[in-house]
XYZ file of C-alpha atoms in Angstrom:
407
model
C 27.088 -19.564 15.405
C 24.781 -21.515 17.727
C 22.992 -18.298 18.729
C 22.465 -17.410 15.064
C 21.088 -20.867 14.350
C 18.691 -20.531 17.272
C 17.360 -17.247 15.858
C 16.875 -18.749 12.384
C 15.096 -21.841 13.724
C 12.821 -19.718 15.932
C 11.933 -17.498 12.991
C 11.181 -20.383 10.627
C 9.022 -22.150 13.199
C 7.137 -18.928 13.937
C 6.485 -18.442 10.229
C 5.175 -21.995 9.850
C 3.029 -21.679 12.969
C 1.350 -18.626 11.465
C -0.092 -20.793 8.697
C -1.298 -23.384 11.170
C -3.069 -21.053 13.602
C -4.020 -17.885 11.728
C -6.567 -17.215 9.013
C -4.612 -16.747 5.781
C -6.286 -15.710 2.530
C -5.096 -15.553 -1.051
C -4.191 -12.013 -2.055
C -5.354 -10.383 -5.277
C -1.918 -10.277 -6.840
C -0.526 -11.345 -10.208
C 1.486 -14.563 -10.473
C 4.600 -13.293 -8.723
C 6.390 -16.628 -8.661
C 6.869 -16.483 -12.428
C 9.500 -13.814 -11.779
C 11.502 -16.465 -9.928
C 11.523 -18.981 -12.763
C 15.211 -18.145 -13.150
C 17.726 -16.585 -10.731
C 16.195 -13.238 -9.919
C 15.295 -10.873 -7.076
C 11.642 -10.184 -6.286
C 11.138 -7.245 -3.932
C 7.752 -7.104 -2.198
C 7.404 -3.571 -0.872
C 4.669 -1.816 1.053
C 3.550 -0.336 4.330
C 4.545 -2.179 7.497
C 2.093 -4.914 8.635
C 0.381 -5.174 5.234
C 1.168 -8.898 4.929
C 4.365 -8.822 2.856
C 6.154 -11.684 4.625
C 2.990 -13.801 4.588
C 2.610 -13.253 0.850
C 6.290 -14.083 0.299
C 5.988 -17.284 2.338
C 2.891 -18.268 0.358
C 4.931 -17.919 -2.848
C 7.640 -20.228 -1.503
C 5.392 -22.703 0.278
C 6.434 -26.231 -0.600
C 9.971 -25.120 -1.469
C 13.063 -25.538 0.694
C 14.027 -21.950 1.430
C 16.177 -20.007 3.834
C 14.377 -17.338 5.868
C 15.753 -14.385 7.834
C 13.701 -11.608 9.434
C 16.005 -8.653 10.009
C 13.396 -6.911 12.152
C 14.258 -9.383 14.939
C 15.794 -7.509 17.895
C 18.352 -10.311 18.253
C 19.766 -9.298 14.855
C 19.834 -5.583 15.635
C 23.134 -3.961 14.716
C 24.241 -6.752 12.411
C 26.860 -5.650 9.882
C 27.030 -6.539 6.201
C 30.239 -8.495 6.805
C 28.264 -10.795 9.152
C 25.691 -11.767 6.514
C 27.859 -14.643 5.289
C 27.541 -16.175 8.786
C 23.752 -16.150 8.418
C 24.084 -17.662 4.967
C 26.335 -20.421 6.301
C 23.925 -21.117 9.170
C 21.047 -21.504 6.704
C 22.957 -24.101 4.677
C 23.868 -26.007 7.841
C 20.266 -25.996 9.057
C 18.285 -26.474 5.855
C 20.728 -27.880 3.330
C 21.366 -26.569 -0.183
C 18.435 -24.174 -0.527
C 17.414 -22.734 -3.899
C 15.359 -19.848 -2.513
C 16.030 -17.152 0.081
C 13.441 -14.952 1.806
C 14.817 -11.856 3.515
C 12.374 -9.752 5.557
C 13.289 -6.064 5.974
C 16.882 -6.668 4.856
C 17.331 -2.963 4.223
C 17.930 -2.679 7.976
C 21.487 -3.776 7.129
C 23.639 -1.147 5.433
C 25.280 -2.503 2.309
C 22.913 -5.465 1.902
C 22.671 -4.910 -1.863
C 26.015 -6.513 -2.743
C 25.234 -9.553 -0.578
C 21.949 -10.134 -2.425
C 23.663 -9.511 -5.771
C 26.252 -12.206 -5.034
C 23.584 -14.747 -4.093
C 21.718 -14.112 -7.326
C 24.921 -14.491 -9.339
C 25.406 -17.855 -7.615
C 22.057 -18.982 -9.037
C 19.804 -18.330 -6.031
C 16.228 -17.082 -6.310
C 15.586 -14.350 -3.784
C 12.513 -12.664 -2.315
C 13.054 -9.576 -0.194
C 10.475 -7.490 1.630
C 10.768 -3.891 2.681
C 8.720 -1.094 4.194
C 10.614 1.724 2.506
C 10.099 2.595 -1.162
C 13.674 3.843 -1.494
C 15.219 0.477 -0.638
C 15.843 -0.221 -4.346
C 17.264 3.201 -5.183
C 20.820 2.340 -4.138
C 23.324 -0.210 -5.323
C 20.760 -2.951 -6.006
C 19.119 -0.868 -8.731
C 22.443 -0.349 -10.478
C 24.046 -3.718 -9.753
C 20.971 -5.716 -10.758
C 19.656 -3.589 -13.607
C 17.005 -5.673 -15.345
C 17.430 -8.486 -12.818
C 14.963 -7.479 -10.148
C 11.198 -6.983 -10.034
C 9.425 -4.929 -7.406
C 5.789 -5.282 -6.383
C 3.916 -3.028 -3.957
C 1.491 -4.696 -1.555
C -1.264 -2.669 0.101
C -3.375 -3.581 3.129
C -6.477 -5.619 2.232
C -8.576 -4.278 -0.618
C -12.347 -4.394 -0.134
C -12.599 -7.715 -2.004
C -9.804 -9.181 0.159
C -11.534 -7.802 3.256
C -14.741 -9.631 2.311
C -12.769 -12.831 1.683
C -11.065 -12.535 5.070
C -14.443 -12.002 6.755
C -15.786 -15.092 5.010
C -18.519 -13.141 3.214
C -20.071 -15.129 0.367
C -21.342 -13.093 -2.557
C -24.044 -14.455 -4.827
C -24.492 -13.088 -8.324
C -25.478 -14.157 -11.822
C -23.149 -12.563 -14.372
C -23.057 -8.931 -13.204
C -26.285 -8.978 -11.183
C -26.014 -9.422 -7.420
C -28.762 -10.932 -5.313
C -30.661 -8.510 -3.089
C -29.312 -10.108 0.079
C -25.710 -10.054 -1.204
C -25.993 -6.387 -2.144
C -27.250 -5.542 1.331
C -24.413 -7.475 2.976
C -21.798 -5.840 0.738
C -23.029 -2.327 1.594
C -23.001 -3.114 5.307
C -19.496 -4.546 5.119
C -18.307 -1.531 3.129
C -19.330 0.688 6.045
C -17.273 -1.558 8.347
C -14.306 -1.549 5.967
C -14.323 2.258 5.824
C -13.983 2.272 9.625
C -11.720 -0.738 10.275
C -9.504 -0.626 7.194
C -7.544 -3.536 5.806
C -4.533 -4.175 8.032
C -4.677 -7.950 8.700
C -3.637 -7.683 12.362
C -6.259 -5.029 13.088
C -8.933 -7.403 11.810
C -7.460 -10.352 13.735
C -6.704 -8.620 17.039
C -8.535 -5.336 17.622
C -9.300 -2.013 15.990
C -7.082 -0.437 18.659
C -4.071 -2.191 17.115
C -4.115 0.488 14.398
C -2.366 2.820 16.862
C 0.468 0.325 17.356
C 0.924 0.002 13.604
C 0.965 3.777 13.150
C 3.534 4.236 15.924
C 5.758 1.467 14.536
C 5.759 3.061 11.087
C 6.428 6.549 12.430
C 9.322 5.532 14.682
C 10.893 2.556 12.887
C 10.417 3.550 9.260
C 10.730 7.328 9.430
C 12.114 8.753 12.679
C 14.985 6.263 12.919
C 15.813 6.359 9.204
C 15.772 10.138 8.929
C 17.299 10.575 12.404
C 14.560 13.004 13.391
C 15.190 14.572 16.803
C 11.912 16.471 17.259
C 9.920 13.272 17.489
C 6.664 14.595 18.949
C 6.603 17.474 16.476
C 7.069 15.014 13.625
C 4.296 12.767 14.951
C 1.977 15.784 15.059
C 3.060 16.629 11.512
C 2.226 13.080 10.357
C -1.221 13.188 11.969
C -1.957 16.547 10.354
C -0.915 15.296 6.914
C -3.317 12.360 7.324
C -6.082 14.857 8.084
C -5.492 16.378 4.642
C -6.647 13.129 2.974
C -8.362 13.677 -0.388
C -7.240 17.300 -0.376
C -4.393 19.378 -1.742
C -1.538 20.136 0.601
C 0.851 23.071 0.250
C 4.239 22.273 1.764
C 5.328 25.931 1.695
C 2.233 26.909 3.659
C 2.869 24.088 6.122
C 6.449 25.225 6.665
C 5.226 28.713 7.576
C 2.513 27.383 9.871
C 4.884 25.018 11.690
C 7.795 27.469 11.561
C 9.990 24.856 9.940
C 12.302 25.180 6.960
C 11.019 24.169 3.539
C 13.720 21.488 3.401
C 12.590 19.956 6.698
C 8.917 19.876 5.707
C 9.785 18.370 2.325
C 12.023 15.735 3.939
C 9.319 14.800 6.453
C 6.637 14.685 3.765
C 8.778 12.447 1.565
C 9.432 10.283 4.609
C 5.678 9.641 4.874
C 5.568 8.746 1.178
C 8.596 6.440 1.358
C 7.104 4.634 4.365
C 3.830 4.215 2.447
C 1.692 6.103 4.965
C 0.493 8.346 2.153
C 0.346 8.337 -1.619
C 0.019 11.483 -3.703
C -1.699 12.674 -6.856
C -0.060 15.241 -9.109
C -1.886 18.054 -10.849
C -2.248 17.366 -14.573
C -1.154 20.267 -16.741
C 0.315 20.810 -20.158
C 3.297 22.478 -18.512
C 5.495 19.885 -16.711
C 7.148 22.451 -14.435
C 3.762 23.763 -13.341
C 2.641 20.240 -12.486
C 5.761 19.636 -10.378
C 5.367 22.861 -8.401
C 1.584 22.658 -7.922
C 0.223 21.335 -4.613
C -0.218 17.566 -4.483
C -3.344 15.796 -3.288
C -2.812 13.402 -0.399
C -4.355 9.982 0.107
C -3.871 7.703 3.112
C -2.754 4.077 2.710
C -5.610 2.631 4.775
C -9.062 3.899 5.823
C -8.345 2.688 9.371
C -5.816 5.520 9.737
C -8.489 7.997 8.690
C -11.121 6.860 11.185
C -8.755 6.248 14.111
C -5.848 8.667 13.635
C -7.531 11.551 11.776
C -10.845 10.910 13.589
C -12.724 11.761 10.406
C -15.765 9.987 8.943
C -16.438 12.248 5.939
C -17.875 9.659 3.579
C -17.317 11.558 0.336
C -13.625 12.102 1.060
C -13.160 8.526 2.317
C -14.780 7.268 -0.892
C -12.313 9.309 -2.936
C -9.463 7.916 -0.835
C -10.672 4.342 -1.493
C -10.756 4.999 -5.238
C -7.211 6.410 -5.113
C -5.998 3.256 -3.344
C -7.771 0.987 -5.809
C -6.234 2.797 -8.801
C -2.807 2.655 -7.164
C -3.179 -1.089 -6.573
C -3.583 -1.396 -10.325
C -0.275 0.406 -10.790
C -1.840 3.614 -12.081
C -0.116 6.963 -11.598
C -2.587 9.425 -10.118
C -3.369 12.838 -11.589
C -6.079 15.384 -10.842
C -7.285 18.309 -12.934
C -8.011 21.797 -11.687
C -9.377 24.208 -14.269
C -11.399 27.395 -14.220
C -14.403 26.647 -12.023
C -14.089 22.869 -12.263
C -12.080 19.945 -10.927
C -11.613 16.314 -11.929
C -10.738 13.985 -9.059
C -8.764 11.505 -11.169
C -7.379 11.512 -14.678
C -5.967 8.046 -15.287
C -4.689 7.360 -18.775
C -7.735 8.214 -20.926
C -10.326 8.044 -18.155
C -11.800 10.901 -16.126
C -13.258 9.913 -12.753
C -15.327 11.898 -10.277
C -16.291 10.685 -6.800
C -19.334 11.932 -4.933
C -21.387 10.770 -1.963
C -24.760 10.475 -3.687
C -27.501 7.854 -3.589
C -29.720 9.388 -6.276
C -29.517 11.439 -9.448
C -30.753 14.596 -7.738
C -28.009 14.353 -5.096
C -25.162 14.582 -7.613
C -23.698 18.114 -7.598
C -23.883 19.824 -11.005
C -20.192 20.713 -10.810
C -19.275 17.020 -11.058
C -21.026 16.674 -14.425
C -19.951 20.081 -15.689
C -16.324 19.228 -14.962
C -16.542 16.027 -16.996
C -18.149 17.889 -19.882
C -15.150 20.239 -20.048
C -12.538 17.559 -20.460
C -11.672 15.140 -23.243
C -11.540 11.518 -22.134
C -12.434 8.181 -23.712
C -14.338 7.125 -20.595
C -16.091 9.327 -18.070
C -17.128 7.821 -14.747
C -18.898 9.194 -11.685
C -18.480 6.939 -8.654
C -21.441 7.332 -6.302
C -22.506 5.837 -3.019
C -25.506 3.995 -4.419
C -26.631 5.398 -7.782
C -26.179 3.544 -11.063
C -27.005 4.786 -14.546
C -25.515 5.897 -17.835
C -26.318 9.108 -19.657
C -24.567 11.607 -21.920
C -21.619 9.197 -22.238
C -21.110 9.306 -18.472
C -21.287 6.088 -16.445
C -22.535 6.326 -12.864
C -21.231 3.458 -10.711
C -21.830 2.647 -7.008
C -18.506 2.544 -5.201
C -19.006 -1.014 -3.942
C -19.371 -2.220 -7.533
C -16.330 -0.242 -8.632
C -14.191 -1.690 -5.828
C -15.259 -5.269 -6.554
C -15.158 -5.062 -10.353
C -12.630 -2.350 -11.148
C -11.298 -4.043 -14.285
C -14.741 -3.936 -15.884
C -14.602 -0.149 -15.974
C -11.142 -0.071 -17.539
């Protein structure tokens, strides 16, 4: 028991020290604490190192809460029957706590019933996890209607600017000339560095550590993949498909792997939040399910450092996909005869193109919008703004900073 207490004290002190020594910013999230106004479970999910535990601690700051990080090597191999020992140690150390914060608790098989019991005893619980399937087991059935899940991404562009301490001056919707210049310069940096907090705090090279941790801890170990180097190569190649369609059947032939293996590996990347996908929109549901999906990467830092690609048009499209996903939108694309629509979100059709002037916008972008019915039609450009023929042209930096205005 003394060893367990030592681990818990070390973890709590380390968490507190983070707020004393590191730069912490408010995240652009809804009021998540309202979901804990009564005994409930709030699951903060997302890619590893995106700031989930920091966000959770910010929610509980000022409260007396018990904290356990199950990614600690000293807790490796812990069994579900041992969780009550951790619970007892928390009460002995911190008294009668009302809140619990469990980091990466899905590392423990059978954790769902433990969390369910705590909630039934009137506790308010925050759990974090780097696997989207962590709520697909017993917790989803045992706590039907009694848990809320929220997906946290790496820093958005607005959060990136806040972290960098960039002050933006504007009157209503008009930015000062100097602010606009600074924003555009920082957008170039953001497209290269990405939004992982530790990359911005430590070094751009830290992106490789994050990628390796996700690949090995969140996919290889969970799926028990034996051909590790082949899988890593597969993951890198999928990232290189960003903003493009990917055919899993074609990949299986190229890699000489079974369709089942390729599908399992691909879903592993999705579940670990390395990639998100967009489904082809069609009037025939089966056709949409069997059509190739478009792939987007969770952070632009992976694109510049892992895929070694600086294609601005495709990176812009990837940024738009991430921004829409942050808003909770399900992504669809349209592929018709001789035209494509990058995003169809609810009743809005969105195209993305790297253009700084009217003459640089490819005709196919406008022609595609003219062939589809949508309440709003938007072309996101690099630096061109206008409105004509019911189509709004918006610079990407404005879209990223004021997305709600266009919805």
